[in-house]
PDB file of C-alpha atoms in Angstrom:
ATOM      1  CA  MET G   1      62.669 119.593 -37.694  1.00 43.00           C
ATOM      2  CA  LYS G   2      63.594 117.131 -35.263  1.00 49.00           C
ATOM      3  CA  ALA G   3      61.824 117.318 -31.847  1.00 63.00           C
ATOM      4  CA  GLU G   4      63.688 120.155 -29.522  1.00 82.00           C
ATOM      5  CA  LEU G   5      65.730 121.460 -31.499  1.00 87.00           C
ATOM      6  CA  SER G   6      68.372 124.093 -30.795  1.00 90.00           C
ATOM      7  CA  ILE G   7      68.932 126.386 -32.673  1.00 89.00           C
ATOM      8  CA  LEU G   8      71.754 129.109 -31.889  1.00 90.00           C
ATOM      9  CA  LEU G   9      70.012 132.320 -33.524  1.00 88.00           C
ATOM     10  CA  VAL G  10      73.117 135.465 -35.115  1.00 86.00           C
ATOM     11  CA  GLU G  11      71.087 138.637 -35.587  1.00 84.00           C
ATOM     12  CA  SER G  12      72.151 142.580 -35.373  1.00 81.00           C
ATOM     13  CA  ASP G  13      68.765 143.930 -35.871  1.00 79.00           C
ATOM     14  CA  ARG G  14      66.637 143.645 -32.910  1.00 85.00           C
ATOM     15  CA  ASP G  15      63.363 143.658 -34.664  1.00 84.00           C
ATOM     16  CA  ARG G  16      63.829 141.259 -37.461  1.00 81.00           C
ATOM     17  CA  ALA G  17      65.475 138.652 -34.334  1.00 84.00           C
ATOM     18  CA  MET G  18      62.208 138.855 -32.773  1.00 87.00           C
ATOM     19  CA  GLN G  19      60.670 137.734 -36.264  1.00 83.00           C
ATOM     20  CA  ILE G  20      62.124 135.048 -36.525  1.00 83.00           C
ATOM     21  CA  VAL G  21      62.198 133.941 -33.131  1.00 86.00           C
ATOM     22  CA  ASP G  22      57.969 134.214 -33.669  1.00 84.00           C
ATOM     23  CA  LEU G  23      57.900 132.770 -36.464  1.00 82.00           C
ATOM     24  CA  LEU G  24      60.688 130.005 -35.877  1.00 83.00           C
ATOM     25  CA  SER G  25      58.185 129.450 -32.147  1.00 80.00           C
ATOM     26  CA  GLN G  26      55.167 128.878 -34.117  1.00 78.00           C
ATOM     27  CA  ASP G  27      57.447 124.905 -33.605  1.00 70.00           C
ATOM     28  CA  THR G  28      56.726 124.438 -30.136  1.00 70.00           C
ATOM     29  CA  SER G  29      59.615 121.739 -30.446  1.00 82.00           C
ATOM     30  CA  VAL G  30      62.262 124.855 -31.139  1.00 85.00           C
ATOM     31  CA  LYS G  31      64.569 126.376 -28.630  1.00 87.00           C
ATOM     32  CA  ILE G  32      66.276 129.416 -29.551  1.00 88.00           C
ATOM     33  CA  ALA G  33      69.471 131.382 -27.995  1.00 88.00           C
ATOM     34  CA  VAL G  34      69.693 135.187 -30.019  1.00 90.00           C
ATOM     35  CA  ILE G  35      73.325 136.753 -30.039  1.00 89.00           C
ATOM     36  CA  SER G  36      73.323 140.268 -31.636  1.00 84.00           C
ATOM     37  CA  GLU G  37      76.755 140.460 -33.313  1.00 77.00           C
ATOM     38  CA  SER G  38      79.588 138.171 -34.279  1.00 72.00           C
ATOM     39  CA  ALA G  39      81.759 138.582 -32.793  1.00 75.00           C
ATOM     40  CA  GLY G  40      83.911 135.775 -29.961  1.00 76.00           C
ATOM     41  CA  LEU G  41      81.003 133.136 -32.132  1.00 77.00           C
ATOM     42  CA  ALA G  42      83.654 130.779 -31.915  1.00 77.00           C
ATOM     43  CA  ARG G  43      82.981 131.259 -27.254  1.00 81.00           C
ATOM     44  CA  HIS G  44      79.379 130.857 -28.245  1.00 83.00           C
ATOM     45  CA  ILE G  45      79.119 128.443 -30.355  1.00 83.00           C
ATOM     46  CA  ALA G  46      80.959 126.037 -27.648  1.00 82.00           C
ATOM     47  CA  GLU G  47      79.167 128.111 -24.986  1.00 85.00           C
ATOM     48  CA  ARG G  48      76.053 126.463 -25.804  1.00 86.00           C
ATOM     49  CA  ASN G  49      76.278 124.001 -28.313  1.00 87.00           C
ATOM     50  CA  PRO G  50      73.238 124.835 -30.926  1.00 90.00           C
ATOM     51  CA  ASP G  51      71.693 121.802 -33.188  1.00 90.00           C
ATOM     52  CA  VAL G  52      72.175 124.655 -35.917  1.00 90.00           C
ATOM     53  CA  VAL G  53      73.512 128.008 -36.655  1.00 88.00           C
ATOM     54  CA  LEU G  54      71.778 129.988 -37.865  1.00 85.00           C
ATOM     55  CA  ILE G  55      73.501 133.191 -38.909  1.00 84.00           C
ATOM     56  CA  ASN G  56      72.399 136.780 -40.811  1.00 81.00           C
ATOM     57  CA  LEU G  57      75.027 138.969 -42.345  1.00 77.00           C
ATOM     58  CA  SER G  58      74.894 142.204 -43.988  1.00 71.00           C
ATOM     59  CA  SER G  59      78.014 141.588 -45.777  1.00 66.00           C
ATOM     60  CA  PRO G  60      79.874 138.194 -44.488  1.00 67.00           C
ATOM     61  CA  SER G  61      83.467 138.247 -44.012  1.00 69.00           C
ATOM     62  CA  ARG G  62      86.746 136.500 -43.943  1.00 70.00           C
ATOM     63  CA  ASP G  63      87.472 136.288 -40.339  1.00 72.00           C
ATOM     64  CA  ILE G  64      83.644 135.017 -38.992  1.00 72.00           C
ATOM     65  CA  LEU G  65      84.887 132.814 -41.396  1.00 72.00           C
ATOM     66  CA  GLU G  66      87.399 131.274 -40.759  1.00 71.00           C
ATOM     67  CA  ASP G  67      85.701 131.482 -36.538  1.00 69.00           C
ATOM     68  CA  LEU G  68      82.845 129.719 -37.779  1.00 67.00           C
ATOM     69  CA  ALA G  69      85.394 127.594 -39.564  1.00 67.00           C
ATOM     70  CA  ALA G  70      88.692 126.793 -36.734  1.00 65.00           C
ATOM     71  CA  THR G  71      85.167 125.932 -34.618  1.00 59.00           C
ATOM     72  CA  SER G  72      84.913 122.803 -36.694  1.00 51.00           C
ATOM     73  CA  GLY G  73      80.988 123.707 -36.022  1.00 52.00           C
ATOM     74  CA  PRO G  74      79.914 123.059 -39.256  1.00 54.00           C
ATOM     75  CA  LEU G  75      81.502 119.743 -39.245  1.00 64.00           C
ATOM     76  CA  GLU G  76      79.123 119.039 -35.510  1.00 81.00           C
ATOM     77  CA  ARG G  77      75.947 120.655 -36.756  1.00 85.00           C
ATOM     78  CA  PRO G  78      74.461 122.683 -39.401  1.00 89.00           C
ATOM     79  CA  VAL G  79      75.012 126.275 -40.360  1.00 87.00           C
ATOM     80  CA  ALA G  80      72.839 128.278 -42.835  1.00 86.00           C
ATOM     81  CA  ILE G  81      74.370 132.263 -43.398  1.00 84.00           C
ATOM     82  CA  PHE G  82      71.996 134.922 -44.897  1.00 84.00           C
ATOM     83  CA  VAL G  83      73.645 137.544 -46.617  1.00 83.00           C
ATOM     84  CA  ASP G  84      72.318 140.523 -48.421  1.00 79.00           C
ATOM     85  CA  LYS G  85      76.176 141.055 -51.098  1.00 77.00           C
ATOM     86  CA  SER G  86      78.692 137.959 -51.707  1.00 74.00           C
ATOM     87  CA  ASP G  87      81.240 137.661 -53.798  1.00 77.00           C
ATOM     88  CA  ASP G  88      83.011 134.636 -55.370  1.00 81.00           C
ATOM     89  CA  SER G  89      85.835 134.118 -53.336  1.00 81.00           C
ATOM     90  CA  LEU G  90      83.492 134.506 -49.429  1.00 80.00           C
ATOM     91  CA  THR G  91      80.864 131.610 -50.424  1.00 80.00           C
ATOM     92  CA  ARG G  92      84.155 130.092 -51.688  1.00 82.00           C
ATOM     93  CA  ALA G  93      85.344 130.338 -48.190  1.00 80.00           C
ATOM     94  CA  ALA G  94      81.338 129.503 -46.973  1.00 80.00           C
ATOM     95  CA  ILE G  95      81.592 127.029 -48.483  1.00 79.00           C
ATOM     96  CA  GLU G  96      84.563 125.533 -47.838  1.00 78.00           C
ATOM     97  CA  ALA G  97      84.386 126.561 -43.671  1.00 78.00           C
ATOM     98  CA  GLY G  98      81.382 122.769 -44.145  1.00 78.00           C
ATOM     99  CA  VAL G  99      78.398 125.678 -44.211  1.00 83.00           C
ATOM    100  CA  SER G 100      74.911 123.814 -44.907  1.00 85.00           C
ATOM    101  CA  ALA G 101      73.762 127.319 -46.341  1.00 85.00           C
ATOM    102  CA  TYR G 102      74.834 129.935 -47.733  1.00 83.00           C
ATOM    103  CA  VAL G 103      71.675 132.727 -49.210  1.00 83.00           C
ATOM    104  CA  VAL G 104      72.449 135.512 -51.173  1.00 82.00           C
ATOM    105  CA  ASP G 105      69.874 138.139 -50.829  1.00 77.00           C
ATOM    106  CA  GLY G 106      69.116 138.422 -47.029  1.00 70.00           C
ATOM    107  CA  LEU G 107      66.555 137.045 -45.022  1.00 72.00           C
ATOM    108  CA  GLN G 108      63.724 137.025 -45.596  1.00 72.00           C
ATOM    109  CA  ALA G 109      61.093 135.373 -43.178  1.00 70.00           C
ATOM    110  CA  HIS G 110      59.136 132.617 -45.413  1.00 73.00           C
ATOM    111  CA  ARG G 111      61.871 131.429 -46.663  1.00 79.00           C
ATOM    112  CA  VAL G 112      63.888 130.714 -42.722  1.00 82.00           C
ATOM    113  CA  ARG G 113      62.432 126.581 -42.349  1.00 83.00           C
ATOM    114  CA  PRO G 114      62.776 126.200 -45.876  1.00 86.00           C
ATOM    115  CA  VAL G 115      66.071 126.615 -46.189  1.00 87.00           C
ATOM    116  CA  LEU G 116      67.248 125.749 -42.063  1.00 87.00           C
ATOM    117  CA  ASP G 117      65.807 122.684 -43.200  1.00 88.00           C
ATOM    118  CA  ALA G 118      67.568 121.766 -45.984  1.00 90.00           C
ATOM    119  CA  ALA G 119      70.639 122.744 -44.479  1.00 89.00           C
ATOM    120  CA  ILE G 120      70.113 120.141 -41.752  1.00 90.00           C
ATOM    121  CA  THR G 121      68.965 117.744 -44.749  1.00 91.00           C
ATOM    122  CA  ARG G 122      72.094 118.957 -46.546  1.00 90.00           C
ATOM    123  CA  PHE G 123      74.099 118.526 -43.702  1.00 90.00           C
ATOM    124  CA  ASN G 124      72.956 114.925 -42.164  1.00 91.00           C
ATOM    125  CA  MET G 125      73.553 113.274 -45.553  1.00 92.00           C
ATOM    126  CA  PHE G 126      76.989 114.908 -45.651  1.00 88.00           C
ATOM    127  CA  ASN G 127      77.892 113.680 -42.232  1.00 89.00           C
ATOM    128  CA  ARG G 128      76.676 110.629 -43.735  1.00 93.00           C
ATOM    129  CA  MET G 129      78.527 110.587 -46.846  1.00 93.00           C
ATOM    130  CA  ARG G 130      82.079 111.617 -43.942  1.00 89.00           C
ATOM    131  CA  THR G 131      81.419 108.373 -42.179  1.00 93.00           C
ATOM    132  CA  GLU G 132      80.530 106.182 -45.031  1.00 96.00           C
ATOM    133  CA  LEU G 133      84.172 107.686 -45.916  1.00 96.00           C
ATOM    134  CA  GLU G 134      86.421 107.333 -43.167  1.00 95.00           C
ATOM    135  CA  THR G 135      84.349 103.612 -42.029  1.00 96.00           C
ATOM    136  CA  THR G 136      86.172 102.603 -45.886  1.00 97.00           C
ATOM    137  CA  LYS G 137      88.811 104.082 -45.597  1.00 97.00           C
ATOM    138  CA  ARG G 138      89.389 102.081 -42.291  1.00 96.00           C
ATOM    139  CA  ALA G 139      88.682  98.724 -44.382  1.00 96.00           C
ATOM    140  CA  LEU G 140      91.199  99.443 -46.803  1.00 96.00           C
ATOM    141  CA  GLU G 141      93.885  99.607 -44.472  1.00 96.00           C
ATOM    142  CA  GLU G 142      92.483  96.553 -41.985  1.00 96.00           C
ATOM    143  CA  ARG G 143      92.900  95.043 -45.020  1.00 96.00           C
ATOM    144  CA  LYS G 144      95.992  96.318 -46.419  1.00 97.00           C
ATOM    145  CA  LEU G 145      96.863  94.634 -43.376  1.00 96.00           C
ATOM    146  CA  ILE G 146      95.250  91.538 -42.672  1.00 96.00           C
ATOM    147  CA  ASP G 147      96.832  91.369 -46.505  1.00 97.00           C
ATOM    148  CA  ARG G 148     100.549  91.673 -44.896  1.00 97.00           C
ATOM    149  CA  ALA G 149     100.239  89.738 -42.102  1.00 96.00           C
ATOM    150  CA  LYS G 150      99.368  86.168 -44.629  1.00 97.00           C
ATOM    151  CA  GLY G 151     102.798  87.441 -45.829  1.00 96.00           C
ATOM    152  CA  ILE G 152     104.569  87.088 -43.398  1.00 95.00           C
ATOM    153  CA  LEU G 153     103.094  83.524 -42.687  1.00 96.00           C
ATOM    154  CA  MET G 154     103.570  82.591 -46.280  1.00 95.00           C
ATOM    155  CA  LYS G 155     106.487  82.672 -45.534  1.00 95.00           C
ATOM    156  CA  ALA G 156     107.759  82.188 -42.791  1.00 94.00           C
ATOM    157  CA  ARG G 157     105.266  78.649 -42.889  1.00 95.00           C
ATOM    158  CA  GLY G 158     105.299  78.399 -46.375  1.00 95.00           C
ATOM    159  CA  ILE G 159     101.899  77.825 -46.738  1.00 96.00           C
ATOM    160  CA  SER G 160      99.228  78.912 -49.030  1.00 95.00           C
ATOM    161  CA  GLU G 161      97.373  82.161 -48.864  1.00 95.00           C
ATOM    162  CA  ASP G 162      93.984  80.598 -47.593  1.00 95.00           C
ATOM    163  CA  GLU G 163      96.077  79.201 -44.869  1.00 96.00           C
ATOM    164  CA  ALA G 164      97.434  81.327 -44.065  1.00 96.00           C
ATOM    165  CA  TYR G 165      94.021  83.611 -43.787  1.00 96.00           C
ATOM    166  CA  ALA G 166      92.466  80.352 -42.061  1.00 96.00           C
ATOM    167  CA  LEU G 167      95.423  80.965 -38.945  1.00 96.00           C
ATOM    168  CA  LEU G 168      94.860  84.670 -38.346  1.00 96.00           C
ATOM    169  CA  ARG G 169      90.902  83.894 -38.435  1.00 96.00           C
ATOM    170  CA  LYS G 170      91.419  80.736 -35.422  1.00 96.00           C
ATOM    171  CA  THR G 171      93.504  83.106 -34.030  1.00 96.00           C
ATOM    172  CA  ALA G 172      91.489  86.013 -33.830  1.00 96.00           C
ATOM    173  CA  MET G 173      88.239  83.235 -32.360  1.00 96.00           C
ATOM    174  CA  ASP G 174      90.626  81.884 -29.886  1.00 96.00           C
ATOM    175  CA  ARG G 175      91.693  84.929 -28.522  1.00 95.00           C
ATOM    176  CA  GLY G 176      89.141  87.308 -28.907  1.00 96.00           C
ATOM    177  CA  ARG G 177      88.887  89.720 -30.793  1.00 96.00           C
ATOM    178  CA  LYS G 178      89.336  90.880 -34.370  1.00 95.00           C
ATOM    179  CA  VAL G 179      91.233  89.189 -36.639  1.00 96.00           C
ATOM    180  CA  SER G 180      92.520  92.838 -37.776  1.00 95.00           C
ATOM    181  CA  GLU G 181      94.212  93.184 -34.613  1.00 95.00           C
ATOM    182  CA  VAL G 182      95.930  89.700 -34.947  1.00 96.00           C
ATOM    183  CA  ALA G 183      97.723  90.348 -37.949  1.00 96.00           C
ATOM    184  CA  GLU G 184      98.549  94.461 -36.772  1.00 96.00           C
ATOM    185  CA  ALA G 185      99.899  92.528 -33.687  1.00 95.00           C
ATOM    186  CA  LEU G 186     102.433  89.726 -35.472  1.00 95.00           C
ATOM    187  CA  VAL G 187     102.800  92.441 -39.085  1.00 95.00           C
ATOM    188  CA  THR G 188     104.413  95.064 -35.249  1.00 95.00           C
ATOM    189  CA  THR G 189     106.247  92.034 -34.358  1.00 94.00           C
ATOM    190  CA  ALA G 190     107.288  91.456 -36.919  1.00 92.00           C
ATOM    191  CA  GLY G 191     108.535  94.546 -37.718  1.00 89.00           C
ATOM    192  CA  LEU G 192     111.108  93.889 -33.839  1.00 90.00           C
ATOM    193  CA  LEU G 193     112.591  91.168 -35.280  1.00 87.00           C
ATOM    194  CA  ALA G 194     113.279  92.409 -38.540  1.00 79.00           C
TER     195      ALA G 194
END
């Protein structure tokens, strides 16, 4: 686990909560806050802003999963849920809500740390993929914008595609801006003049 990891533990059984806290506290770089009920989970997550949320429920409900999803909690941090029983629709709802680990058959002390580590790893992997996807989408949009700007220059000046790109690049360098920013300004201006 990383240094100074803050965990929000949702556990209604005080004895089990203490057992989990004792188990996780063996790592001195872990800070654990415990709440005894899942009501108001979004508020608790927002107030404490933990690195990880660990929830133990006998039976999950759609309300809890919707509350969790509404906070964007699973998109901001790993969430591991342990349940005693579940069904296909609740499992699907948990995954769609962005839960990093959904373990059926209850919380067992010896499984907490491995599941927590797996949830963190899975969250980090999906977060990296989400970032790469956003970067790729942004690059594609910039490419489309540059292509539109080149088309406008080619038509207006009667120049080749290479010459149009060279003109965009030179203008960007002269003004200390990105080529995509110059392209966007040109496309916007052309739209106003059309």
